[in-house]
C-alpha positions as protocol buffer text, in pm:
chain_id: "A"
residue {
  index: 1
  type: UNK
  ca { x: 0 y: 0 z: 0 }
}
residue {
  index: 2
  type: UNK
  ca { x: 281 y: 256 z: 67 }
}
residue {
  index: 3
  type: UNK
  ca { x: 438 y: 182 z: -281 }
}
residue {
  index: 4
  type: UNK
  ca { x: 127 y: 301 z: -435 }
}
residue {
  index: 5
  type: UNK
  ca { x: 102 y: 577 z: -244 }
}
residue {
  index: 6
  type: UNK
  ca { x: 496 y: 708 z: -328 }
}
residue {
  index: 7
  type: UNK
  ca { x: 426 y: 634 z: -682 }
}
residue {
  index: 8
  type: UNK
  ca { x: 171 y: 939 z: -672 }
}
residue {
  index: 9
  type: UNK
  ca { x: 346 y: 1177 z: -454 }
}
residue {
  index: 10
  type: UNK
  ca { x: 522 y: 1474 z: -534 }
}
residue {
  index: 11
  type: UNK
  ca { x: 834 y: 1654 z: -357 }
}
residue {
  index: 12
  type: UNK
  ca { x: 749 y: 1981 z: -171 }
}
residue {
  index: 13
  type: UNK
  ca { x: 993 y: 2116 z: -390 }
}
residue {
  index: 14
  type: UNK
  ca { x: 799 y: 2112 z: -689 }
}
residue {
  index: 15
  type: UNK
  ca { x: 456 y: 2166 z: -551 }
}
residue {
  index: 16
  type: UNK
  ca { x: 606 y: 2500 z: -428 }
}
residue {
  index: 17
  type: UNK
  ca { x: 773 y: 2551 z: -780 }
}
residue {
  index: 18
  type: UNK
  ca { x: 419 y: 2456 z: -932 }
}
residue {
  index: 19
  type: UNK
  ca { x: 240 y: 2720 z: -766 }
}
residue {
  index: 20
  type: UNK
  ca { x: 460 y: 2962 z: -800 }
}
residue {
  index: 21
  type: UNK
  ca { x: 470 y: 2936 z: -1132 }
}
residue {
  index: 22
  type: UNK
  ca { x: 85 y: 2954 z: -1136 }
}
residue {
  index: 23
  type: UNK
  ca { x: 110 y: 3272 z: -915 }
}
residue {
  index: 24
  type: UNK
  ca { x: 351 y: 3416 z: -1168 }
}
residue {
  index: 25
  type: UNK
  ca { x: 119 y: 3304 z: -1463 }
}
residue {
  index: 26
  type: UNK
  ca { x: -169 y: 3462 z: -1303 }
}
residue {
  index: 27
  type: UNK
  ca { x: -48 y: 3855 z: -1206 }
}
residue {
  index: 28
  type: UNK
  ca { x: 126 y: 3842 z: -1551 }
}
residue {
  index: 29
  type: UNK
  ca { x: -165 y: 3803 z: -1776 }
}
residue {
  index: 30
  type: UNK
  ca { x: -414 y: 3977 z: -1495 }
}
residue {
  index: 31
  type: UNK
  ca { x: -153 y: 4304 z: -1495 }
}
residue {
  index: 32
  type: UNK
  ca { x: -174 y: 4325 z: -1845 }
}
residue {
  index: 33
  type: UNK
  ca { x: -570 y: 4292 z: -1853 }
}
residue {
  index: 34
  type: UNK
  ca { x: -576 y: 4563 z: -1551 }
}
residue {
  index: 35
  type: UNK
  ca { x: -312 y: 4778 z: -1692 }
}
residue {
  index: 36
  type: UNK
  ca { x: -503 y: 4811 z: -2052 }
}
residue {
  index: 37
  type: UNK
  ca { x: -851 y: 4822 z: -1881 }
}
residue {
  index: 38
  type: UNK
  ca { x: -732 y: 5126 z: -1674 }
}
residue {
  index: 39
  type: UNK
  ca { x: -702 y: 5349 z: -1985 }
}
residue {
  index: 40
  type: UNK
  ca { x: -930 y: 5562 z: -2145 }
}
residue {
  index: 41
  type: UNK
  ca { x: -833 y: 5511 z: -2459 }
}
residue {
  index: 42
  type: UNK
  ca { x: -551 y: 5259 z: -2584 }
}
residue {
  index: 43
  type: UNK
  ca { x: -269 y: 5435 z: -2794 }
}
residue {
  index: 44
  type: UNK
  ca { x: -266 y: 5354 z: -3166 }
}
residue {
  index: 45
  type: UNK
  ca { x: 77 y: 5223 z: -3121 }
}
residue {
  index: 46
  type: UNK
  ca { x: -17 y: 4963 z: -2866 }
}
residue {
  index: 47
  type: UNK
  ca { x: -333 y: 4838 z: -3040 }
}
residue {
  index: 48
  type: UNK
  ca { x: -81 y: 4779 z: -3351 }
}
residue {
  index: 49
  type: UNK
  ca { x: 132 y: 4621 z: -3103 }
}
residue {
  index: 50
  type: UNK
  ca { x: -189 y: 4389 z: -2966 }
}
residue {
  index: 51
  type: UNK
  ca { x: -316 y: 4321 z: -3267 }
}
residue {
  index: 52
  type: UNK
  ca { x: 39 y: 4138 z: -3350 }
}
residue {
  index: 53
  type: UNK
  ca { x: 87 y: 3926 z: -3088 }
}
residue {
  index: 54
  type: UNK
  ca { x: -153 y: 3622 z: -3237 }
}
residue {
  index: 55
  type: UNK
  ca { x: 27 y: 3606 z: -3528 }
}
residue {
  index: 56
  type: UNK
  ca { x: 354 y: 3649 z: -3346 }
}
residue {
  index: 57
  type: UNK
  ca { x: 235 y: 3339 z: -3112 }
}
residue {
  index: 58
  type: UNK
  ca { x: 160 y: 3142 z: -3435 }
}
residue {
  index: 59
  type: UNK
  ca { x: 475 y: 3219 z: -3558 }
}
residue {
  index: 60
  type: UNK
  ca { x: 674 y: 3082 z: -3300 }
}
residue {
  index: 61
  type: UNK
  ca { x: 496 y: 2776 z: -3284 }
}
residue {
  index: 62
  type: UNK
  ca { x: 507 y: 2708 z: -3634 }
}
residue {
  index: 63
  type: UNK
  ca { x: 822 y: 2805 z: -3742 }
}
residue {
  index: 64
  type: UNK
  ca { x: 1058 y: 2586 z: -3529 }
}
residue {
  index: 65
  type: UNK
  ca { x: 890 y: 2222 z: -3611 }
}
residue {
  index: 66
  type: UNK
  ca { x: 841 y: 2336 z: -4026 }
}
residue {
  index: 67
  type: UNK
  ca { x: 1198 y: 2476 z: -4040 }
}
residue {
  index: 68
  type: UNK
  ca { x: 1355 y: 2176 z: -3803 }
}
residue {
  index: 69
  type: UNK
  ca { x: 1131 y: 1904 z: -3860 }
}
residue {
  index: 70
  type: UNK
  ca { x: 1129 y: 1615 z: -4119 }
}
residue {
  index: 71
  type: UNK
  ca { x: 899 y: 1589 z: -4423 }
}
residue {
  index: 72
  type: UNK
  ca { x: 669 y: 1455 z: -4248 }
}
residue {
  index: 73
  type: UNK
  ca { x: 580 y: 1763 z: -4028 }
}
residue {
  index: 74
  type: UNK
  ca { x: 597 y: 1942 z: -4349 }
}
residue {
  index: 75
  type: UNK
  ca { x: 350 y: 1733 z: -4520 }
}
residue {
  index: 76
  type: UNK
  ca { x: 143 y: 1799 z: -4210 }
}
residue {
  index: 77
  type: UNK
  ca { x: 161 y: 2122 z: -4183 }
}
residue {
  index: 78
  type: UNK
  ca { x: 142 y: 2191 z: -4573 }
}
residue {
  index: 79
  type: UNK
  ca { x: -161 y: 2079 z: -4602 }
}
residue {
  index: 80
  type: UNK
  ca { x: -300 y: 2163 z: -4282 }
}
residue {
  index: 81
  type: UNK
  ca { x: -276 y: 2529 z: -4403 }
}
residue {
  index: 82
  type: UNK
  ca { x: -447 y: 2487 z: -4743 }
}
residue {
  index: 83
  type: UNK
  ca { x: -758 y: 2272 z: -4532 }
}
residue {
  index: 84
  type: UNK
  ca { x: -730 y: 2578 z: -4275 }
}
residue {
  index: 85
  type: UNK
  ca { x: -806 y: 2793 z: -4589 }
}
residue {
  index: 86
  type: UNK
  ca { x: -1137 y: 2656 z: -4598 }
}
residue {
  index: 87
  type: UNK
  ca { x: -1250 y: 2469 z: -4252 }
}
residue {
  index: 88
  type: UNK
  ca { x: -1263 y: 2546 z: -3889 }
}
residue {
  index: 89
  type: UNK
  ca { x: -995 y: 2467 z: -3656 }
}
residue {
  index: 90
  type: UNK
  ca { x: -1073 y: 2099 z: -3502 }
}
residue {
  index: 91
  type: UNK
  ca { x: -1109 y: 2006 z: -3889 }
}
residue {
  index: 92
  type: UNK
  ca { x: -746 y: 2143 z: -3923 }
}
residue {
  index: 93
  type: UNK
  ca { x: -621 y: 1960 z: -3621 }
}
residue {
  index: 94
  type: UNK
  ca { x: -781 y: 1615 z: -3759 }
}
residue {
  index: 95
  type: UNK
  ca { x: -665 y: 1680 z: -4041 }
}
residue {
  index: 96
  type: UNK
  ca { x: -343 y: 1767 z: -3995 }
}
residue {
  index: 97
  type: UNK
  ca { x: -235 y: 1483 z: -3735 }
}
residue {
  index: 98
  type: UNK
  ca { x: -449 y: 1244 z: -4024 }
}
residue {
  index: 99
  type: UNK
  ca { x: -164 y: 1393 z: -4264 }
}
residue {
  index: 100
  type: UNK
  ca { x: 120 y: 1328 z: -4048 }
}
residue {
  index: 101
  type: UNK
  ca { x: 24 y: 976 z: -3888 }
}
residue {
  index: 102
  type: UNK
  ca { x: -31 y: 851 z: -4284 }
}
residue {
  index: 103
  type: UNK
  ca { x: 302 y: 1008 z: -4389 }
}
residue {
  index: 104
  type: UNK
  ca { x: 483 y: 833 z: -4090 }
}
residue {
  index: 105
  type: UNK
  ca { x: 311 y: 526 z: -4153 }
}
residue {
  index: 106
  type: UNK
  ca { x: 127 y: 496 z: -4459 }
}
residue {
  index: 107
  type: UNK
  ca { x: 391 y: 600 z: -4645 }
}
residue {
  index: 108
  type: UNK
  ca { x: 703 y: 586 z: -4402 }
}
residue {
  index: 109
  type: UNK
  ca { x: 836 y: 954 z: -4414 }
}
residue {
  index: 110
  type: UNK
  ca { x: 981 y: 1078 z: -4115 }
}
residue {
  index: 111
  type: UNK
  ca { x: 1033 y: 718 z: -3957 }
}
């Protein structure tokens, strides 16, 4: 019985890391809600600025797997893009692991 019970603990050490970091998460996106809701009216610099960061997100998580990643991720993500074009995002997402999962092993790209 006390096996099972160590196999689901966790050290005090990283509960207290955990919730730190969920602290930190927190007054980080909170401030920047509180600090944008206190103005009057938002500069036209820092709605550009907003209105960049999605694309900026998307950017970093796209670049890095198409630009280091095998052909099979490209395959993926190629056509991902051009069915994005045209459906909603969980279509994209089947869709896109569909492409990768039949280049990997339909076709054996990227093994």
């Amino acid at each position: 019985m006390d096996q099972e019970i160590a196999a689901f603990s966790i050290a005090p050490d990283t509960a207290l890391l955990i919730v730190i970091a969920a602290i930190a998460t927190y007054l980080t996106r909170i401030g920047g809600y509180l600090l944008v809701g206190s103005m009057k009216r938002i500069p036209p610099r820092l709605e550009s600025a907003l209105n960049a960061v999605p694309a900026a997100v998307l950017t970093t998580l796209v670049a890095p797997p198409f630009v280091y990643g095998g052909w099979d991720i490209k395959i993926a993500m190629a056509v991902a893009l051009v069915v994005g074009l045209r459906f909603p995002g969980l279509i994209l997402l089947a869709v896109g692991w569909a492409a990768v999962m039949a280049a990997r092993y339909g076709f054996g790209i990227g093994l």
